[in-house]
Short mmCIF file of C-alpha atoms and ligand atoms in Angstrom, two decimals:
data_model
loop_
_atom_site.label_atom_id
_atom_site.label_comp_id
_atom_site.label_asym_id
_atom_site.label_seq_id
_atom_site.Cartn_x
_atom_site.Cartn_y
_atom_site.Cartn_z
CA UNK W 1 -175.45 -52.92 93.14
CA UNK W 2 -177.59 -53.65 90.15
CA UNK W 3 -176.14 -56.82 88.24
CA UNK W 4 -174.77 -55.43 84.16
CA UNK W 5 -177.30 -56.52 81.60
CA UNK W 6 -176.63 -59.20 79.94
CA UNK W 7 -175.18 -58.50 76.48
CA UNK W 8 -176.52 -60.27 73.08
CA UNK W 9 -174.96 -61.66 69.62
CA UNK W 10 -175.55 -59.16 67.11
CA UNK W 11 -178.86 -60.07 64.92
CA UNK W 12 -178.73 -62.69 61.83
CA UNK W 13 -175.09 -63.69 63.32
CA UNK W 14 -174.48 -66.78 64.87
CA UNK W 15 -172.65 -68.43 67.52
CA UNK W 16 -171.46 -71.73 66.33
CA UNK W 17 -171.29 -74.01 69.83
CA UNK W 18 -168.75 -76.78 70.41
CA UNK W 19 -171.18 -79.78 69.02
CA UNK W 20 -171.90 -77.77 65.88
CA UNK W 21 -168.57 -77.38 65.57
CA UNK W 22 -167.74 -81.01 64.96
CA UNK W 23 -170.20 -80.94 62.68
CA UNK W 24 -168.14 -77.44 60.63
CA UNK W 25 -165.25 -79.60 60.76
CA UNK W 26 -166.15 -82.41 59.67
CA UNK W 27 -167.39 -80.62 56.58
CA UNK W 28 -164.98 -78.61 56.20
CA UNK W 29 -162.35 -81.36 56.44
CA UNK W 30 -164.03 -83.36 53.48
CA UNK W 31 -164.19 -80.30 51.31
CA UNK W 32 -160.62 -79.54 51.38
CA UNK W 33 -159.47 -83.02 51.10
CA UNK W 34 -161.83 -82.87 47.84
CA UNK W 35 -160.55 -79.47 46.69
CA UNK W 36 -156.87 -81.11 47.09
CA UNK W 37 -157.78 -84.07 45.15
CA UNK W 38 -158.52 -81.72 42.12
CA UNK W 39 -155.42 -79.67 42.41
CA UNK W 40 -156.77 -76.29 44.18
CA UNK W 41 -154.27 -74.61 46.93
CA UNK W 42 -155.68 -72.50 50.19
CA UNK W 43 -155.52 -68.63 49.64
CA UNK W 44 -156.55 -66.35 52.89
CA UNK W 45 -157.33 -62.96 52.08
CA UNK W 46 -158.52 -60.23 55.11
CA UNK W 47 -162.06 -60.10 56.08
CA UNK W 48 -161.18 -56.29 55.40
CA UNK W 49 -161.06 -54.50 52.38
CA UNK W 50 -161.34 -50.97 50.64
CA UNK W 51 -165.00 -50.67 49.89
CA UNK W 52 -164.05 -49.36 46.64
CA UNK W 53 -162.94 -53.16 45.93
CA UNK W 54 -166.45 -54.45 46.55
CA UNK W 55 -168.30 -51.46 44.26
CA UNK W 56 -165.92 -51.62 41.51
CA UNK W 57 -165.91 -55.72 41.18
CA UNK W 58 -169.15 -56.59 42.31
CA UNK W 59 -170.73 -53.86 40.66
CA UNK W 60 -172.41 -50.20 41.81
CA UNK W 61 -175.51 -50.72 41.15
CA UNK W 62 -176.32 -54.40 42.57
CA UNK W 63 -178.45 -55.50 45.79
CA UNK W 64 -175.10 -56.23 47.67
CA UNK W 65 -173.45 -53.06 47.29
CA UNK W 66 -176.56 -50.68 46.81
CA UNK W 67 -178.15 -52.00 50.54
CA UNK W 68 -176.02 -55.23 51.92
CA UNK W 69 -172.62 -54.05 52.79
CA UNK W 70 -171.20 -53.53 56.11
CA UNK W 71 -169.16 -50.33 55.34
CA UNK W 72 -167.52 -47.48 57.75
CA UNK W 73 -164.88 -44.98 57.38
CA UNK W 74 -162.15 -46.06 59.88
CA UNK W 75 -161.97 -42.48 61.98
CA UNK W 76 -158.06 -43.13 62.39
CA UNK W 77 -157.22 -42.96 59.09
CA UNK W 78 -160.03 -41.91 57.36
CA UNK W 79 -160.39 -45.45 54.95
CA UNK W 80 -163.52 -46.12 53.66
CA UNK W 81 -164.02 -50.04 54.13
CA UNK W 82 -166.32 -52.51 54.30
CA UNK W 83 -166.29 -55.89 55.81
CA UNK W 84 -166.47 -58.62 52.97
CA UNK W 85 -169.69 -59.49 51.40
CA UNK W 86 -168.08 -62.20 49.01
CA UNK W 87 -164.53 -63.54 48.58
CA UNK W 88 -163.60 -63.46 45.05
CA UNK W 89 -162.84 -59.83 44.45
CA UNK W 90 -160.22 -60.04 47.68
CA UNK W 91 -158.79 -62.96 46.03
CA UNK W 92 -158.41 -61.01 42.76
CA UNK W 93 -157.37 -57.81 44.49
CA UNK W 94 -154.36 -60.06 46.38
CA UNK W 95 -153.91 -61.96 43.12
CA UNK W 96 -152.73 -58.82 41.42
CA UNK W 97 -150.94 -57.15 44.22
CA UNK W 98 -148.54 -60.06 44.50
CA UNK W 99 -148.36 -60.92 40.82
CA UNK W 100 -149.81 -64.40 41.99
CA UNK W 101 -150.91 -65.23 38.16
CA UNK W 102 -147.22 -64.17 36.80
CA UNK W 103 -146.48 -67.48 35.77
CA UNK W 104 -149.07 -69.98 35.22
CA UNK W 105 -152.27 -70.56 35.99
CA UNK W 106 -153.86 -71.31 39.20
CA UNK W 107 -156.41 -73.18 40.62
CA UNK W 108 -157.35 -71.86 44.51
CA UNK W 109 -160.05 -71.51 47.08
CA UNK W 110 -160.49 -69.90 50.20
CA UNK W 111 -162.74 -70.83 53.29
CA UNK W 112 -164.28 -68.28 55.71
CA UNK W 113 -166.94 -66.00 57.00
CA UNK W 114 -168.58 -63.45 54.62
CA UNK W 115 -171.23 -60.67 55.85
CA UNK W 116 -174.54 -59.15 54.11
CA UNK W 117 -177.08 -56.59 55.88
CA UNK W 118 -179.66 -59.24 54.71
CA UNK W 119 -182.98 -59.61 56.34
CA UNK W 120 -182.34 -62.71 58.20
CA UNK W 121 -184.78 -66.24 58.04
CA UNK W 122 -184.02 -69.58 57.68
CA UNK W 123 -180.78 -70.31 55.63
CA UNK W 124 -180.26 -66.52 55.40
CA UNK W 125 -177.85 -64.55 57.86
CA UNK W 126 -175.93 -61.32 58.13
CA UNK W 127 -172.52 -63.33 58.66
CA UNK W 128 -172.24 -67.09 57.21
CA UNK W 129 -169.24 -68.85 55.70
CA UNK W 130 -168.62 -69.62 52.04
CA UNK W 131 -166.07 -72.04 50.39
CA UNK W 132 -165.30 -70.46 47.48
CA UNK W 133 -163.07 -71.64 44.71
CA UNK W 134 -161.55 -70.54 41.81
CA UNK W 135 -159.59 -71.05 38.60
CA UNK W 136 -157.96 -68.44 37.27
CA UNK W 137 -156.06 -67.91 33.67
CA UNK W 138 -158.11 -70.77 31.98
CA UNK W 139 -159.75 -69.92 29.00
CA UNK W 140 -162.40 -72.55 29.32
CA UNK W 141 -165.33 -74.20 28.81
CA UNK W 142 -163.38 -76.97 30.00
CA UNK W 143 -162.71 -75.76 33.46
CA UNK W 144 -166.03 -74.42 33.44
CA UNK W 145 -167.39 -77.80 32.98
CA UNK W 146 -164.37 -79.19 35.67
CA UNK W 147 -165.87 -77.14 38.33
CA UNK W 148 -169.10 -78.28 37.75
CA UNK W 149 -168.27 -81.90 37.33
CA UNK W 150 -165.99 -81.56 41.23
CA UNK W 151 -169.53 -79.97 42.29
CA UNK W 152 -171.16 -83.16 41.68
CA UNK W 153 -169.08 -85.38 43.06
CA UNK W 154 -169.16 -83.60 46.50
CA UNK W 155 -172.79 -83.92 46.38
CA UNK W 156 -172.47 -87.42 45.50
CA UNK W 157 -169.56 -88.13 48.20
CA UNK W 158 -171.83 -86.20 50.70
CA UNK W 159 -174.83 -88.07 49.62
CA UNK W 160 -177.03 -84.95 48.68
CA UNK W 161 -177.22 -85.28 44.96
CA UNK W 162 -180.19 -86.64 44.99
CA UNK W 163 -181.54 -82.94 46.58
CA UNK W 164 -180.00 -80.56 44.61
CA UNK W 165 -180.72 -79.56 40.65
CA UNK W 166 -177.76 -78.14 38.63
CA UNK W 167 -179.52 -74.38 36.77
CA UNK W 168 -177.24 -73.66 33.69
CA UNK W 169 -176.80 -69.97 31.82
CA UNK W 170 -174.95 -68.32 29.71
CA UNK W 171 -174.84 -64.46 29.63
CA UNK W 172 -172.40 -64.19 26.67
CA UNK W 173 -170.26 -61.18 26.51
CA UNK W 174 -170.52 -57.75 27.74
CA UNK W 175 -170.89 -56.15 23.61
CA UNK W 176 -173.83 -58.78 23.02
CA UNK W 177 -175.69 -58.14 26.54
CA UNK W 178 -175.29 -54.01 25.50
CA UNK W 179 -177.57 -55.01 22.71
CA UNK W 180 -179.65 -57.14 24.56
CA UNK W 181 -180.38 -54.62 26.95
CA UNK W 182 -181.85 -52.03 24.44
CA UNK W 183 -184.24 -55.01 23.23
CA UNK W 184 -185.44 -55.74 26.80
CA UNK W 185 -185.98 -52.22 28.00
CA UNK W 186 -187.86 -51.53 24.97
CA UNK W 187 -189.55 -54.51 25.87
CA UNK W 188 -190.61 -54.27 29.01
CA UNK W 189 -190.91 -50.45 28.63
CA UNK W 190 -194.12 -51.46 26.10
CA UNK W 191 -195.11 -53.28 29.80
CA UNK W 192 -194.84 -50.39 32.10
CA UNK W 193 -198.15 -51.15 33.89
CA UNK W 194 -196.94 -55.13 34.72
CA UNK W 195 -194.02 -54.02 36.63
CA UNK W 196 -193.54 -53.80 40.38
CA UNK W 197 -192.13 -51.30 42.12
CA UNK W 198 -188.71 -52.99 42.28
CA UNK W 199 -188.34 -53.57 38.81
CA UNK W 200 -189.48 -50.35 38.15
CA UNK W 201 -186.34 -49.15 39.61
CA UNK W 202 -184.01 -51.41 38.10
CA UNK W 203 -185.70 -51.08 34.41
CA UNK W 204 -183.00 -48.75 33.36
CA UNK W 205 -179.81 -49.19 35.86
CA UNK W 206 -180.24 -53.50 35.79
CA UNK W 207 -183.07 -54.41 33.48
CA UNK W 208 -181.43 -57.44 33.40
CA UNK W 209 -182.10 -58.84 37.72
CA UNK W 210 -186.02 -58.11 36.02
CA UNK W 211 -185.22 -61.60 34.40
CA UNK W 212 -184.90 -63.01 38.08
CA UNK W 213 -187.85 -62.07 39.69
CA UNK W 214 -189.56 -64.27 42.15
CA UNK W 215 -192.95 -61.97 41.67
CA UNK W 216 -195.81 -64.40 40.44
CA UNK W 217 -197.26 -61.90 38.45
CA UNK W 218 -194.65 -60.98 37.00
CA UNK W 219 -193.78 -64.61 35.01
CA UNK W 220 -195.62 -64.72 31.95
CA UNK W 221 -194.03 -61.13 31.35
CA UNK W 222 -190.44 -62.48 31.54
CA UNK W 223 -191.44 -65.14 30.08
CA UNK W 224 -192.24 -63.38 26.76
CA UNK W 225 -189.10 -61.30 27.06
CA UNK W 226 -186.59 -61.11 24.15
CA UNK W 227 -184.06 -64.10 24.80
CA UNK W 228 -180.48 -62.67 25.71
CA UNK W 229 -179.42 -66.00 23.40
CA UNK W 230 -180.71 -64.82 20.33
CA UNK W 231 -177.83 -62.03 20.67
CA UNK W 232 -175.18 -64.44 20.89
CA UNK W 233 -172.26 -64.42 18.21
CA UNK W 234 -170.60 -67.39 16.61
CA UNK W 235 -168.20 -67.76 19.31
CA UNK W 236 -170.67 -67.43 22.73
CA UNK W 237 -173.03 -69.54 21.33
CA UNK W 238 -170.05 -72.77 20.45
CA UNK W 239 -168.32 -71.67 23.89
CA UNK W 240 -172.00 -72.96 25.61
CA UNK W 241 -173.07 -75.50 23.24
CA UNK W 242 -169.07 -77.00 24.29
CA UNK W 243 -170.16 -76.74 28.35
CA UNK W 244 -173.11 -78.40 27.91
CA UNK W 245 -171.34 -81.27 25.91
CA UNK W 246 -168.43 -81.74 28.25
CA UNK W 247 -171.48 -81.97 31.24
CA UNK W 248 -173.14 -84.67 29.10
CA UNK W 249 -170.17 -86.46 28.71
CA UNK W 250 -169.77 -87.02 32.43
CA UNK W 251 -173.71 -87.56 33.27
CA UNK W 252 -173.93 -84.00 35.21
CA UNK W 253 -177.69 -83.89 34.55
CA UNK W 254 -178.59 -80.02 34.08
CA UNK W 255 -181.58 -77.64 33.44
CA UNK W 256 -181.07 -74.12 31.09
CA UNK W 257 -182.50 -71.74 32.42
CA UNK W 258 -182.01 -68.38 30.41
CA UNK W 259 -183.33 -65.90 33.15
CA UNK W 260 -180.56 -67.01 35.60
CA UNK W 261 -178.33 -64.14 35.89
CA UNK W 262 -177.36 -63.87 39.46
CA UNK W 263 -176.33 -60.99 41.85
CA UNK W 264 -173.41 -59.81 41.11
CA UNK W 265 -172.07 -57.64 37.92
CA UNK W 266 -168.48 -59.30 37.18
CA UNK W 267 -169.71 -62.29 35.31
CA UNK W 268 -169.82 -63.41 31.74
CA UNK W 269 -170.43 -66.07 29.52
CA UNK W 270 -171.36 -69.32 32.08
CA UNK W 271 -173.41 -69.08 34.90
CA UNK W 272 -174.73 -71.59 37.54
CA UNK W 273 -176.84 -72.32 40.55
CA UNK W 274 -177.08 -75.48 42.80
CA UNK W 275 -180.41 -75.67 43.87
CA UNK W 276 -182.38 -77.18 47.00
CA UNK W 277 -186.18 -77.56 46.62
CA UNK W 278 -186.85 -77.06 49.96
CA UNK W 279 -191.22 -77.05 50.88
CA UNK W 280 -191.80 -75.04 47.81
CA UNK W 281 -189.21 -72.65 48.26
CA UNK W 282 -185.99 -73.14 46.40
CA UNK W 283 -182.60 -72.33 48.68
CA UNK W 284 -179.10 -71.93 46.47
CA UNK W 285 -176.46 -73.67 47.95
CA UNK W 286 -174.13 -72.61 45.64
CA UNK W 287 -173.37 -70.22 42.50
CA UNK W 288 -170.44 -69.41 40.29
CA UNK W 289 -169.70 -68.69 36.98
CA UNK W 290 -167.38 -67.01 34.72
CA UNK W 291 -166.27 -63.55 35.27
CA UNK W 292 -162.98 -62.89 32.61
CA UNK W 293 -163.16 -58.97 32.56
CA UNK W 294 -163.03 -59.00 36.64
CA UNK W 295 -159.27 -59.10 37.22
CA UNK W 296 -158.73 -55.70 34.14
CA UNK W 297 -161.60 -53.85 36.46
CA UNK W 298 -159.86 -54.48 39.42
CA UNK W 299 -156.47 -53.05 37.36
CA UNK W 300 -154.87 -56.03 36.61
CA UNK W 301 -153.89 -57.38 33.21
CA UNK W 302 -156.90 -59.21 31.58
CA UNK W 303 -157.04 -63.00 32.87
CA UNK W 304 -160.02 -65.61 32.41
CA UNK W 305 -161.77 -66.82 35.44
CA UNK W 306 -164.30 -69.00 36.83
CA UNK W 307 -165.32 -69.86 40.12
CA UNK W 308 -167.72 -70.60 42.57
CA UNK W 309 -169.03 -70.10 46.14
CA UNK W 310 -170.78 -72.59 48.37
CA UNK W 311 -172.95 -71.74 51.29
CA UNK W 312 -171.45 -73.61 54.42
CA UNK W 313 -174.43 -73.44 56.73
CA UNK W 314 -177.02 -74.04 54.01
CA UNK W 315 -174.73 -76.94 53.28
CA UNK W 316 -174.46 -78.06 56.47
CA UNK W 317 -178.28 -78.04 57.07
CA UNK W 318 -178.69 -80.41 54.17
CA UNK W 319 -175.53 -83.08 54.99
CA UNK W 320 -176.68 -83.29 58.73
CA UNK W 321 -180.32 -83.98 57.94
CA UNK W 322 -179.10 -86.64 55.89
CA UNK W 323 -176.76 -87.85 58.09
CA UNK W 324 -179.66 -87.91 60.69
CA UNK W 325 -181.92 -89.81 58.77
CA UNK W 326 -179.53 -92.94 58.55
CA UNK W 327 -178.72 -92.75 62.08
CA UNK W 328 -182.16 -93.19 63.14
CA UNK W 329 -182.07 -94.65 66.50
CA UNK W 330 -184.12 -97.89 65.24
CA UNK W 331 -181.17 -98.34 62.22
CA UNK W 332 -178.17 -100.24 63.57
CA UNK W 333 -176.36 -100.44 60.73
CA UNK W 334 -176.83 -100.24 56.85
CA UNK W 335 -175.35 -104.13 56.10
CA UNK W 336 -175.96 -106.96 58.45
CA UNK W 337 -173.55 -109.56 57.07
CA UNK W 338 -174.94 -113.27 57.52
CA UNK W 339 -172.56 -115.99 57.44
CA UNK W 340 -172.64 -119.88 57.41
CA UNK W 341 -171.21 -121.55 60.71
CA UNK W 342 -167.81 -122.74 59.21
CA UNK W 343 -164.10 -121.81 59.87
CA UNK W 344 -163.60 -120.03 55.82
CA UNK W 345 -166.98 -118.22 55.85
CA UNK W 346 -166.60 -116.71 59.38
CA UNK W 347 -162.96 -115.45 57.91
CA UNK W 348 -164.35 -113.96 54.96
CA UNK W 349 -167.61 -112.47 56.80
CA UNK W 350 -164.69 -110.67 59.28
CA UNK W 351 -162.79 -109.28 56.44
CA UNK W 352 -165.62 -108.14 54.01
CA UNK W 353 -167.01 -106.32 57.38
CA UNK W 354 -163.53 -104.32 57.49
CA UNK W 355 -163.48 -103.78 53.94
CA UNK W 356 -167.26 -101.94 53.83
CA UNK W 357 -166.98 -99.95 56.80
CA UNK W 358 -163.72 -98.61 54.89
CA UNK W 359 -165.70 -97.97 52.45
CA UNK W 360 -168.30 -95.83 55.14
CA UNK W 361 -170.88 -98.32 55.59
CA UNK W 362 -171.62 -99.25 58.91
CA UNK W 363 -171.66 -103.19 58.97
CA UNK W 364 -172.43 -105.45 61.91
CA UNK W 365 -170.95 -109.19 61.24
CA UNK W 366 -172.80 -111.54 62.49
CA UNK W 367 -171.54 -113.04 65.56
CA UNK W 368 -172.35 -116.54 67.69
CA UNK W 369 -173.52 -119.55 66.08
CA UNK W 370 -177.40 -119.23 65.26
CA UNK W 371 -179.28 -120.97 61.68
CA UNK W 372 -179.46 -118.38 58.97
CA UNK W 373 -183.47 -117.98 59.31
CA UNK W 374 -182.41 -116.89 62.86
CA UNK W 375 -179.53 -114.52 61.47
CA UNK W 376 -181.57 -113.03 58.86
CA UNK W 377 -184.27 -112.08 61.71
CA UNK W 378 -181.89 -110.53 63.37
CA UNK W 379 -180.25 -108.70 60.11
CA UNK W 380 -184.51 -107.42 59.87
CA UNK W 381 -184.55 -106.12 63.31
CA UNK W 382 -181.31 -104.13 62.87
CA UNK W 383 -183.13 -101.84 60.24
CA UNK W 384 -179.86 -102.97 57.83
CA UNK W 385 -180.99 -101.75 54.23
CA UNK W 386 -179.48 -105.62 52.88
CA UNK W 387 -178.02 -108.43 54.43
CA UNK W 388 -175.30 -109.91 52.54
CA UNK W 389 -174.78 -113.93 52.69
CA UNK W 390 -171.46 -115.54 52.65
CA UNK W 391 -171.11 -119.33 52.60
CA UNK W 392 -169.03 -122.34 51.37
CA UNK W 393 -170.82 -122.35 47.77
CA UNK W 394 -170.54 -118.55 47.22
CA UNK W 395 -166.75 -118.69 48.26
CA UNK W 396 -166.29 -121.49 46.37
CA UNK W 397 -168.09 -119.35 42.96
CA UNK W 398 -166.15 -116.02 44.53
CA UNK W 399 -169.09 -114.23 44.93
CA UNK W 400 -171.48 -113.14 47.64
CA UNK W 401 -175.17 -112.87 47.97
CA UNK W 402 -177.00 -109.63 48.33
CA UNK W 403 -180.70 -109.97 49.95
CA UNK W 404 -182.94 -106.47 49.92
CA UNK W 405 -184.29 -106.51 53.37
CA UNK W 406 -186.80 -103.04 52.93
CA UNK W 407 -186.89 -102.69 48.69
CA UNK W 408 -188.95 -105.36 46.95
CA UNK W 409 -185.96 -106.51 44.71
CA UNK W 410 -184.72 -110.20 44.12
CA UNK W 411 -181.73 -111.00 45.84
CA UNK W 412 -178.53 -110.68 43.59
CA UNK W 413 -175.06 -112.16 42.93
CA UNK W 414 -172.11 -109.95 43.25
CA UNK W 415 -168.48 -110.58 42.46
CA UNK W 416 -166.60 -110.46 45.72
CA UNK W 417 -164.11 -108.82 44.10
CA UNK W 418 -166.19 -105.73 43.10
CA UNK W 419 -168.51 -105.78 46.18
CA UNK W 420 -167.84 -102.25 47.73
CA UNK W 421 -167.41 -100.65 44.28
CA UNK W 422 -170.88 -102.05 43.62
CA UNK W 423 -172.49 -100.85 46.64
CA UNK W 424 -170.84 -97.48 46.53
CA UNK W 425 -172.18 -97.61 42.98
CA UNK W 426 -175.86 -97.83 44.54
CA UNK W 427 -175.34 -95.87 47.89
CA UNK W 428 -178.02 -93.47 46.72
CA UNK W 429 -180.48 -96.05 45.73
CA UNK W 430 -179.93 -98.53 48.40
CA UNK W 431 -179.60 -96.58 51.87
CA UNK W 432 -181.56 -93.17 51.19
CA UNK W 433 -184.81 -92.44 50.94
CA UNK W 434 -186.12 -89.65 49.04
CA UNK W 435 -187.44 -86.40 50.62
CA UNK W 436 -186.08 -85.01 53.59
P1 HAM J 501 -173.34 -65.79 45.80
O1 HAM J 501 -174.35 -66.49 44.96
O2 HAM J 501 -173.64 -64.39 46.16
O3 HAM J 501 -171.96 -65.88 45.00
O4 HAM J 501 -173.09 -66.61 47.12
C1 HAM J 501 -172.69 -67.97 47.08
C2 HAM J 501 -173.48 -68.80 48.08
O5 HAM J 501 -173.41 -68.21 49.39
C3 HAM J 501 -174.98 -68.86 47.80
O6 HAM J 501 -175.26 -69.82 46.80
C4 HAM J 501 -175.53 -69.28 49.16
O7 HAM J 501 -175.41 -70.67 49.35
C5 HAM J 501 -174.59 -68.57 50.12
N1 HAM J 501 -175.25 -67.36 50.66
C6 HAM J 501 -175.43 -66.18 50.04
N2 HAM J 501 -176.05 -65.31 50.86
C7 HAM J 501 -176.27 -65.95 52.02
C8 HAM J 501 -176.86 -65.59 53.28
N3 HAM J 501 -177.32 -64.37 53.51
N4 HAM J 501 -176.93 -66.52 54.27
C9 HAM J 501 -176.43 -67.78 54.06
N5 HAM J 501 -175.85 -68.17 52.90
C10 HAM J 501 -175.76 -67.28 51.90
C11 HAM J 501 -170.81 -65.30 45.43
O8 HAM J 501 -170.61 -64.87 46.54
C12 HAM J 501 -169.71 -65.34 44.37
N6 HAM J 501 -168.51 -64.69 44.93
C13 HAM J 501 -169.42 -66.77 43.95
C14 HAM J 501 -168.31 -66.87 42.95
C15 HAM J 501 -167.05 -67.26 43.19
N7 HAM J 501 -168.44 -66.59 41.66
C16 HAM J 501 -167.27 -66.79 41.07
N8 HAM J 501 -166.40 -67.16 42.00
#
């Protein structure tokens, strides 16, 4: 008898194996101990919804539900559904069906797989996994400029910021795109002959996506465009000019860019894109923004909203190459600690070792009883980043001394006391290296 062919995954959808999936959990462990630490709750929603859900919120007319969805009628009862391409309009749906924003505002996220009929490459598949997050019944631009602000430190806890570039938008409200939109049909009607076939088709139902195109030719015409900002009343215009105060405040460094207007109808007011320059191609590994009439469309009673979605596996991509880079197999450790050959500094070389690695450096102490040019050979050859030196004169001043063993920087006196804040401080600058 002929053996059964063997039978395939399902194309752009991935099995995740057991080592990878340390990897997912890991990742997904830090993220929810972050989202915790900033007040958000888990929500689960089904991977199943009416597809009406996804045309109504997302929007009829948009990539995702014109030519990405996984729809079907269900022959046994004759629903039309579709299989979620995003979270946030199940999370509204379920927020009004159980009266979930009755009370007070809430602040939630949700963690799981979402599918779109994409055409799969690198970083792109038909089923991948999005933590997505929002706060709902806050007026804002304050928990706009929260969820940004959270964003940041996640990079900077997962040691990506470096990578990534914050893209900041505003597409004011619904009345003053209306007029917009007349101005940049006209416009690019007067243009005809410079459009592709693509915009072409969206000219009249989303003249808007025109704004996003990634055609070459096609830039100096968008760049000429009417500017959607220049439609902005009193209040739009304060509501931004607030955002991008509140992200100066805290050192978010940002870029406006005015033709960001992403894929999906429901939003208003802020928008934003995390962005990875990746070989001359840019890769999003995450978006959000404001949507307040979302939650009235879906027939609930009119509630602001933000949010925003990360990509796990482009996510993932970035954190493990990082994480690769520093354990190169000819790096030992990131701090070799080098110690004089008495009782006291042996002590305090033990405990600062304890202290740093709780602070996720990996430290080795030095151990047996060589001369410090010996020691800081051996701190060299471990590929440590610095060697820090602890002896009678620095415990006596309650300090240590930090030597650069790879940058060309003099050596440098910190407080003991302030030692892993200080390196934490300078994790970015110290132990990575820029470029992938
Ligand atoms: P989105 O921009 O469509 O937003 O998706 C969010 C993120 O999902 C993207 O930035 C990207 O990292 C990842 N992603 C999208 N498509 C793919 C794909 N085919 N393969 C791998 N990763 C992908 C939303 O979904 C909104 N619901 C976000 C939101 C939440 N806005 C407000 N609240």
């Amino acid at each position: 008898m002929d053996r059964p062919s063997k039978i395939f995954s399902v194309r752009g959808m991935r099995d995740i194996l057991p080592e990878q999936a340390t990897h997912w959990q890991e990742l997904e462990d830090i993220i929810q101990d972050w989202l915790h630490s900033y007040g958000y709750c888990n929500f689960r929603v089904p991977i199943l919804e009416r597809t009406q859900l996804f045309c109504r919120g997302i929007g009829n007319i948009t990539d995702i539900v014109q030519k990405e969805m996984y729809s079907f009628t269900d022959f046994l009862s004759g629903d039309q559904l579709t299989i979620r391409p995003e979270i946030t309009a199940g999370l509204i749906r379920a927020s009004i069906e159980h009266n979930f924003l009755y009370k007070k505002p809430r602040r939630i996220y949700s963690i799981g797989p979402v599918f779109r009929h994409e055409r799969p490459q690198s970083g792109r598949y038909r089923q991948f996994h999005q933590a997505n997050v929002e706060a709902l019944g806050f007026v804002g631009p304050d928990i706009d400029a929260e969820l940004i602000i959270m964003l940041s430190r996640l990079w900077k806890k997962l040691g990506i910021n470096d990578y990534l570039r914050l893209e900041l938008n505003s597409l004011g409200e619904l009345n003053e795109r209306i007029a917009y939109r007349d101005s940049l049909i006209d416009y690019l009607k007067k243009n005809l002959n410079l459009l592709d076939e693509d915009s072409k088709r969206r000219l009249h139902s989303n003249p808007l996506r025109i704004l996003d195109t990634k055609n070459l030719e096609m830039q100096d015409l968008v760049k000429n465009a009417p500017s959607l900002f220049d439609f902005f009343g009193k209040e739009s215009c304060s509501y931004f000019d607030n955002l991008c105060k509140y992200l100066e405040d805290s050192s978010v460094n940002f870029k406006i860019n005015t033709r960001l207007v992403r894929g999906l109808d429901y939003y208003n007011l802020t928008v934003f894109e995390w962005i990875k320059e990746c070989s001359g191609n840019s890769i999003t590994i995450c978006g959000g923004g404001r949507y307040n009439g979302l939650t009235e469309l879906l027939g609930g009673k009119s509630t602001p909203a933000v949010g925003f979605a990360i990509g796990i596996e482009r996510l993932l991509d970035l954190w493990l190459k990082k994480k690769f880079f520093l354990n190169q197999k000819d790096k030992e450790c990131d701090i070799y600690i080098v110690r004089y050959k008495d009782f006291e500094s042996k002590r305090l070389a033990l405990r600062i070792g304890e202290e740093l690695r709780n602070a996720e450096f990996s430290v080795i102490v030095h151990a047996g009883s060589c001369e410090f040019t010996k020691q800081f050979r051996m701190a060299d050859s471990s590929g440590a980043e610095i060697a820090i030196l602890i002896g009678p004169n620095e415990i006596a001043e309650k300090i240590v001394l930090i030597k650069y063993l790879k940058k060309n920087l003099p050596q440098q006196k910190v407080l003991l006391n302030n030692l892993a804040d200080f390196l934490r401080s300078k994790r970015n600058d110290i132990f990575f290296q820029n470029g992938e």
